Amino acid sequence: MSAVFDVAPDHHLAARARLELLFDPGTFRPMRTAVGDGVLAGSGRVRGRPVCAWAQDGGHKGGSLGSAGGETIARTIERADTLGVPVVGFPHSGGARLQEGVAALTAYARIFRAQSLATVPMISVISGPCAGGAAYSPTLGDFVVMTQEAVMFLTGPKIIERVTREQISAPDLGGPKVHGANGVSHLVARDDVHAAELTRELLMFLPDRIGATPPLVVPADAPGHDPSDALPASDRQVYDVRDVAAALLDGGELLELAPKWARNLTVAFGRIEGRPVGVIANQARYLGGCLDAAAAEKGAWFVNLCDRFGIPLVVLSDTPGFLPGATQEQAGVLRHGASLLRAFARATVPRVTVTLRQAYGGAHIVMNSRDLGATLTLAWPDARIGVMGARQAVELVRRREIEAGADAALLAEAYAAEHLPVRIAAAAGFVDEVVAPQDTRDRIAHVLELGA
């Protein structure tokens, strides 16, 4: 039995079936089957590209991992890294095998080391229970895909109840709703078949290894409508920034990652003229597009990931600033905001920023501003950029006049007209170009072509 596995046995697809769903029909070739000890590994092709993969049999010896199975997983990751091809894992385990003691623990250590050193994309697909080391391992990779039936946690419900007297179900402890909201899971699938489809789609945005070129596909036209059509007439109204992104991308298609985590920031993969791009955008539907600690953490993760795999970035900036308050300070907004700043400042991939409506204060800087190293900064004609919004600004600089009875709204209107129009920032060189929304895709495509 496992040290931490206390979830009732389930009846999901066998390890072999999960691998067959991932690979192109007839291409899977197993490896080390005689010594797998509940782990089946091998290689095949995904849309014609070589990929290595491994899968655990959750019904083998209580779903525990022994030293032989651990060696198979580690060797599969190391082999993928040597070959320079992505690796996909299907963990389904309760953790280290009690009967093997320290030997089982060291098996996990070897897996963790192989993952930490790998220079190839690593995707974990969780379709059943995973606990202990089996839950740690996916978070060492690049992406986690969970099915609706999956659960993953360091310690299961029964042990938690025994130690802390807290009663909680496995889904409430570590189901896809939990990990979708905290950023552990990046994609949630309906079932094993859908998980394989999502994994195959995700692989098409990723290179074979760090330093390789992300795969190109046949270019497709954008939907054809003006991307600014998604913006409402009033700045106080919200909209879905994914509609703007879709208008800029091939076929209007984007694969959003971690949509339930830090909803005020959208991150996704898409393509422009057949080239993969990472899209990072303020989402006005949540918190008005304000940045907070969670959004900054999410953004830093995504920027670092895209830079590691050579995927250019398209930044859609529309934010009134960082969310203020004691809760944010306690959440470490300074640390997480600095992480996002550092990620953009260090990134070497081409990255284009488009200011859609507004960008104020530190949030303007942190969303890949020109002097943070952006390759190109664009703005739409009605955008506004400044230290802060007009109302907040006049409450500070014209406070005495307002206290004496001056109309704050009129003062704010005058301040906005004098200081915030994007033409002022562009005339001073802080924005490279003011472009019509319908010309945005063409300008981005040109930068990507030069950087190819």
PDB file of C-alpha atoms in Angstrom, residues 177-321:
ATOM      1  CA  LYS A 177     -12.206  23.350  -9.199  1.00  0.00           C
ATOM      2  CA  VAL A 178      -9.664  23.797  -6.423  1.00  0.00           C
ATOM      3  CA  HIS A 179      -6.580  23.543  -8.601  1.00  0.00           C
ATOM      4  CA  GLY A 180      -8.142  25.460 -11.456  1.00  0.00           C
ATOM      5  CA  ALA A 181      -8.620  28.413  -9.094  1.00  0.00           C
ATOM      6  CA  ASN A 182      -5.163  28.267  -7.497  1.00  0.00           C
ATOM      7  CA  GLY A 183      -3.157  27.892 -10.707  1.00  0.00           C
ATOM      8  CA  VAL A 184      -1.945  24.305 -10.216  1.00  0.00           C
ATOM      9  CA  SER A 185      -4.116  23.065 -13.091  1.00  0.00           C
ATOM     10  CA  HIS A 186      -3.903  24.904 -16.417  1.00  0.00           C
ATOM     11  CA  LEU A 187      -6.525  23.011 -18.416  1.00  0.00           C
ATOM     12  CA  VAL A 188      -9.590  21.071 -17.253  1.00  0.00           C
ATOM     13  CA  ALA A 189     -10.953  18.313 -19.482  1.00  0.00           C
ATOM     14  CA  ARG A 190     -14.288  16.535 -19.458  1.00  0.00           C
ATOM     15  CA  ASP A 191     -12.740  13.076 -19.565  1.00  0.00           C
ATOM     16  CA  ASP A 192      -9.715  11.078 -20.771  1.00  0.00           C
ATOM     17  CA  VAL A 193     -10.562  11.574 -24.437  1.00  0.00           C
ATOM     18  CA  HIS A 194     -10.905  15.333 -24.059  1.00  0.00           C
ATOM     19  CA  ALA A 195      -7.697  15.455 -21.995  1.00  0.00           C
ATOM     20  CA  ALA A 196      -5.809  13.774 -24.830  1.00  0.00           C
ATOM     21  CA  GLU A 197      -7.277  16.251 -27.326  1.00  0.00           C
ATOM     22  CA  LEU A 198      -6.248  19.225 -25.202  1.00  0.00           C
ATOM     23  CA  THR A 199      -2.752  17.809 -24.739  1.00  0.00           C
ATOM     24  CA  ARG A 200      -2.335  17.263 -28.469  1.00  0.00           C
ATOM     25  CA  GLU A 201      -3.493  20.849 -29.102  1.00  0.00           C
ATOM     26  CA  LEU A 202      -1.163  22.245 -26.433  1.00  0.00           C
ATOM     27  CA  LEU A 203       1.854  20.447 -27.897  1.00  0.00           C
ATOM     28  CA  MET A 204       1.317  22.238 -31.209  1.00  0.00           C
ATOM     29  CA  PHE A 205       2.231  25.557 -29.579  1.00  0.00           C
ATOM     30  CA  LEU A 206       5.444  24.256 -27.994  1.00  0.00           C
ATOM     31  CA  PRO A 207       8.899  23.652 -29.448  1.00  0.00           C
ATOM     32  CA  ASP A 208      10.648  20.303 -29.130  1.00  0.00           C
ATOM     33  CA  ARG A 209      13.016  21.794 -26.561  1.00  0.00           C
ATOM     34  CA  ILE A 210      14.399  25.062 -25.232  1.00  0.00           C
ATOM     35  CA  GLY A 211      16.184  26.857 -28.068  1.00  0.00           C
ATOM     36  CA  ALA A 212      14.178  25.160 -30.822  1.00  0.00           C
ATOM     37  CA  THR A 213      11.641  27.011 -32.960  1.00  0.00           C
ATOM     38  CA  PRO A 214       7.979  26.599 -31.995  1.00  0.00           C
ATOM     39  CA  PRO A 215       6.057  24.709 -34.680  1.00  0.00           C
ATOM     40  CA  LEU A 216       4.636  26.703 -37.573  1.00  0.00           C
ATOM     41  CA  VAL A 217       1.300  25.883 -39.170  1.00  0.00           C
ATOM     42  CA  VAL A 218      -0.436  27.075 -42.302  1.00  0.00           C
ATOM     43  CA  PRO A 219      -1.511  30.695 -41.660  1.00  0.00           C
ATOM     44  CA  ALA A 220      -5.193  31.470 -41.322  1.00  0.00           C
ATOM     45  CA  ASP A 221      -7.006  34.776 -41.657  1.00  0.00           C
ATOM     46  CA  ALA A 222      -8.273  36.621 -38.605  1.00  0.00           C
ATOM     47  CA  PRO A 223     -12.074  36.836 -38.295  1.00  0.00           C
ATOM     48  CA  GLY A 224     -12.017  40.134 -40.201  1.00  0.00           C
ATOM     49  CA  HIS A 225     -13.887  42.476 -37.888  1.00  0.00           C
ATOM     50  CA  ASP A 226     -12.395  45.496 -36.133  1.00  0.00           C
ATOM     51  CA  PRO A 227     -10.832  44.347 -32.828  1.00  0.00           C
ATOM     52  CA  SER A 228     -12.091  47.514 -31.135  1.00  0.00           C
ATOM     53  CA  ASP A 229     -15.685  46.429 -31.760  1.00  0.00           C
ATOM     54  CA  ALA A 230     -15.473  44.553 -28.459  1.00  0.00           C
ATOM     55  CA  LEU A 231     -14.889  47.779 -26.510  1.00  0.00           C
ATOM     56  CA  PRO A 232     -17.995  49.449 -25.048  1.00  0.00           C
ATOM     57  CA  ALA A 233     -18.726  53.131 -25.583  1.00  0.00           C
ATOM     58  CA  SER A 234     -18.138  54.020 -21.942  1.00  0.00           C
ATOM     59  CA  ASP A 235     -14.865  53.466 -20.104  1.00  0.00           C
ATOM     60  CA  ARG A 236     -16.902  52.453 -17.078  1.00  0.00           C
ATOM     61  CA  GLN A 237     -18.384  49.468 -18.886  1.00  0.00           C
ATOM     62  CA  VAL A 238     -16.627  46.110 -18.937  1.00  0.00           C
ATOM     63  CA  TYR A 239     -15.972  43.782 -21.855  1.00  0.00           C
ATOM     64  CA  ASP A 240     -14.279  40.463 -22.541  1.00  0.00           C
ATOM     65  CA  VAL A 241     -10.680  41.015 -23.645  1.00  0.00           C
ATOM     66  CA  ARG A 242     -10.705  37.552 -25.220  1.00  0.00           C
ATOM     67  CA  ASP A 243     -12.927  39.029 -27.940  1.00  0.00           C
ATOM     68  CA  VAL A 244     -10.182  41.536 -28.744  1.00  0.00           C
ATOM     69  CA  ALA A 245      -7.534  38.802 -28.769  1.00  0.00           C
ATOM     70  CA  ALA A 246      -9.660  36.586 -31.005  1.00  0.00           C
ATOM     71  CA  ALA A 247      -9.960  39.380 -33.564  1.00  0.00           C
ATOM     72  CA  LEU A 248      -6.153  39.532 -33.805  1.00  0.00           C
ATOM     73  CA  LEU A 249      -5.431  35.790 -34.007  1.00  0.00           C
ATOM     74  CA  ASP A 250      -5.501  33.270 -36.836  1.00  0.00           C
ATOM     75  CA  GLY A 251      -9.006  31.899 -37.148  1.00  0.00           C
ATOM     76  CA  GLY A 252     -10.014  33.792 -34.024  1.00  0.00           C
ATOM     77  CA  GLU A 253      -8.767  30.825 -31.988  1.00  0.00           C
ATOM     78  CA  LEU A 254      -6.999  30.923 -28.637  1.00  0.00           C
ATOM     79  CA  LEU A 255      -6.215  28.288 -26.031  1.00  0.00           C
ATOM     80  CA  GLU A 256      -6.681  29.942 -22.648  1.00  0.00           C
ATOM     81  CA  LEU A 257      -4.650  28.619 -19.724  1.00  0.00           C
ATOM     82  CA  ALA A 258      -5.779  28.654 -16.082  1.00  0.00           C
ATOM     83  CA  PRO A 259      -8.953  30.642 -16.848  1.00  0.00           C
ATOM     84  CA  LYS A 260     -10.265  30.327 -13.278  1.00  0.00           C
ATOM     85  CA  TRP A 261      -7.031  31.536 -11.630  1.00  0.00           C
ATOM     86  CA  ALA A 262      -6.632  35.310 -11.242  1.00  0.00           C
ATOM     87  CA  ARG A 263      -9.469  36.011 -13.667  1.00  0.00           C
ATOM     88  CA  ASN A 264      -8.469  39.662 -13.972  1.00  0.00           C
ATOM     89  CA  LEU A 265      -5.537  38.551 -16.154  1.00  0.00           C
ATOM     90  CA  THR A 266      -6.030  36.376 -19.226  1.00  0.00           C
ATOM     91  CA  VAL A 267      -3.174  34.266 -20.597  1.00  0.00           C
ATOM     92  CA  ALA A 268      -3.507  32.140 -23.700  1.00  0.00           C
ATOM     93  CA  PHE A 269      -1.791  30.681 -26.729  1.00  0.00           C
ATOM     94  CA  GLY A 270      -2.787  31.624 -30.253  1.00  0.00           C
ATOM     95  CA  ARG A 271      -1.220  32.184 -33.674  1.00  0.00           C
ATOM     96  CA  ILE A 272      -0.533  35.128 -35.941  1.00  0.00           C
ATOM     97  CA  GLU A 273       0.328  34.240 -39.547  1.00  0.00           C
ATOM     98  CA  GLY A 274       0.910  30.640 -38.463  1.00  0.00           C
ATOM     99  CA  ARG A 275       3.377  31.524 -35.666  1.00  0.00           C
ATOM    100  CA  PRO A 276       2.561  30.641 -32.048  1.00  0.00           C
ATOM    101  CA  VAL A 277       2.212  33.609 -29.703  1.00  0.00           C
ATOM    102  CA  GLY A 278       1.481  33.987 -26.035  1.00  0.00           C
ATOM    103  CA  VAL A 279      -1.253  36.468 -25.227  1.00  0.00           C
ATOM    104  CA  ILE A 280      -1.309  38.198 -21.834  1.00  0.00           C
ATOM    105  CA  ALA A 281      -4.134  40.656 -21.292  1.00  0.00           C
ATOM    106  CA  ASN A 282      -5.912  42.590 -18.559  1.00  0.00           C
ATOM    107  CA  GLN A 283      -9.444  41.233 -18.260  1.00  0.00           C
ATOM    108  CA  ALA A 284     -11.883  44.087 -17.623  1.00  0.00           C
ATOM    109  CA  ARG A 285     -14.668  41.656 -16.662  1.00  0.00           C
ATOM    110  CA  TYR A 286     -12.983  41.025 -13.316  1.00  0.00           C
ATOM    111  CA  LEU A 287     -11.874  43.788 -10.934  1.00  0.00           C
ATOM    112  CA  GLY A 288     -12.125  46.158 -13.870  1.00  0.00           C
ATOM    113  CA  GLY A 289      -8.810  44.831 -15.144  1.00  0.00           C
ATOM    114  CA  CYS A 290      -6.906  45.902 -12.029  1.00  0.00           C
ATOM    115  CA  LEU A 291      -3.745  43.941 -11.315  1.00  0.00           C
ATOM    116  CA  ASP A 292      -3.353  42.238  -7.948  1.00  0.00           C
ATOM    117  CA  ALA A 293      -0.939  39.801  -6.323  1.00  0.00           C
ATOM    118  CA  ALA A 294      -2.506  36.728  -7.927  1.00  0.00           C
ATOM    119  CA  ALA A 295      -2.610  38.294 -11.398  1.00  0.00           C
ATOM    120  CA  ALA A 296       1.029  39.360 -11.122  1.00  0.00           C
ATOM    121  CA  GLU A 297       2.020  35.831 -10.085  1.00  0.00           C
ATOM    122  CA  LYS A 298       0.074  34.364 -12.996  1.00  0.00           C
ATOM    123  CA  GLY A 299       1.580  36.849 -15.428  1.00  0.00           C
ATOM    124  CA  ALA A 300       5.143  36.184 -14.267  1.00  0.00           C
ATOM    125  CA  TRP A 301       4.633  32.430 -14.663  1.00  0.00           C
ATOM    126  CA  PHE A 302       3.351  32.858 -18.212  1.00  0.00           C
ATOM    127  CA  VAL A 303       5.964  35.376 -19.349  1.00  0.00           C
ATOM    128  CA  ASN A 304       8.769  33.173 -18.011  1.00  0.00           C
ATOM    129  CA  LEU A 305       7.282  30.097 -19.684  1.00  0.00           C
ATOM    130  CA  CYS A 306       6.930  31.795 -23.075  1.00  0.00           C
ATOM    131  CA  ASP A 307      10.440  33.199 -22.859  1.00  0.00           C
ATOM    132  CA  ARG A 308      11.864  29.786 -21.948  1.00  0.00           C
ATOM    133  CA  PHE A 309      10.283  28.189 -25.004  1.00  0.00           C
ATOM    134  CA  GLY A 310      10.872  31.063 -27.421  1.00  0.00           C
ATOM    135  CA  ILE A 311       7.209  32.011 -27.871  1.00  0.00           C
ATOM    136  CA  PRO A 312       6.681  35.725 -28.708  1.00  0.00           C
ATOM    137  CA  LEU A 313       4.342  37.723 -26.484  1.00  0.00           C
ATOM    138  CA  VAL A 314       1.383  39.920 -27.367  1.00  0.00           C
ATOM    139  CA  VAL A 315       0.405  42.102 -24.410  1.00  0.00           C
ATOM    140  CA  LEU A 316      -3.041  43.730 -24.382  1.00  0.00           C
ATOM    141  CA  SER A 317      -2.930  46.451 -21.743  1.00  0.00           C
ATOM    142  CA  ASP A 318      -6.088  47.968 -20.303  1.00  0.00           C
ATOM    143  CA  THR A 319      -5.770  48.540 -16.569  1.00  0.00           C
ATOM    144  CA  PRO A 320      -6.595  51.315 -14.106  1.00  0.00           C
ATOM    145  CA  GLY A 321      -3.710  50.215 -11.895  1.00  0.00           C
TER     146      GLY A 321
END
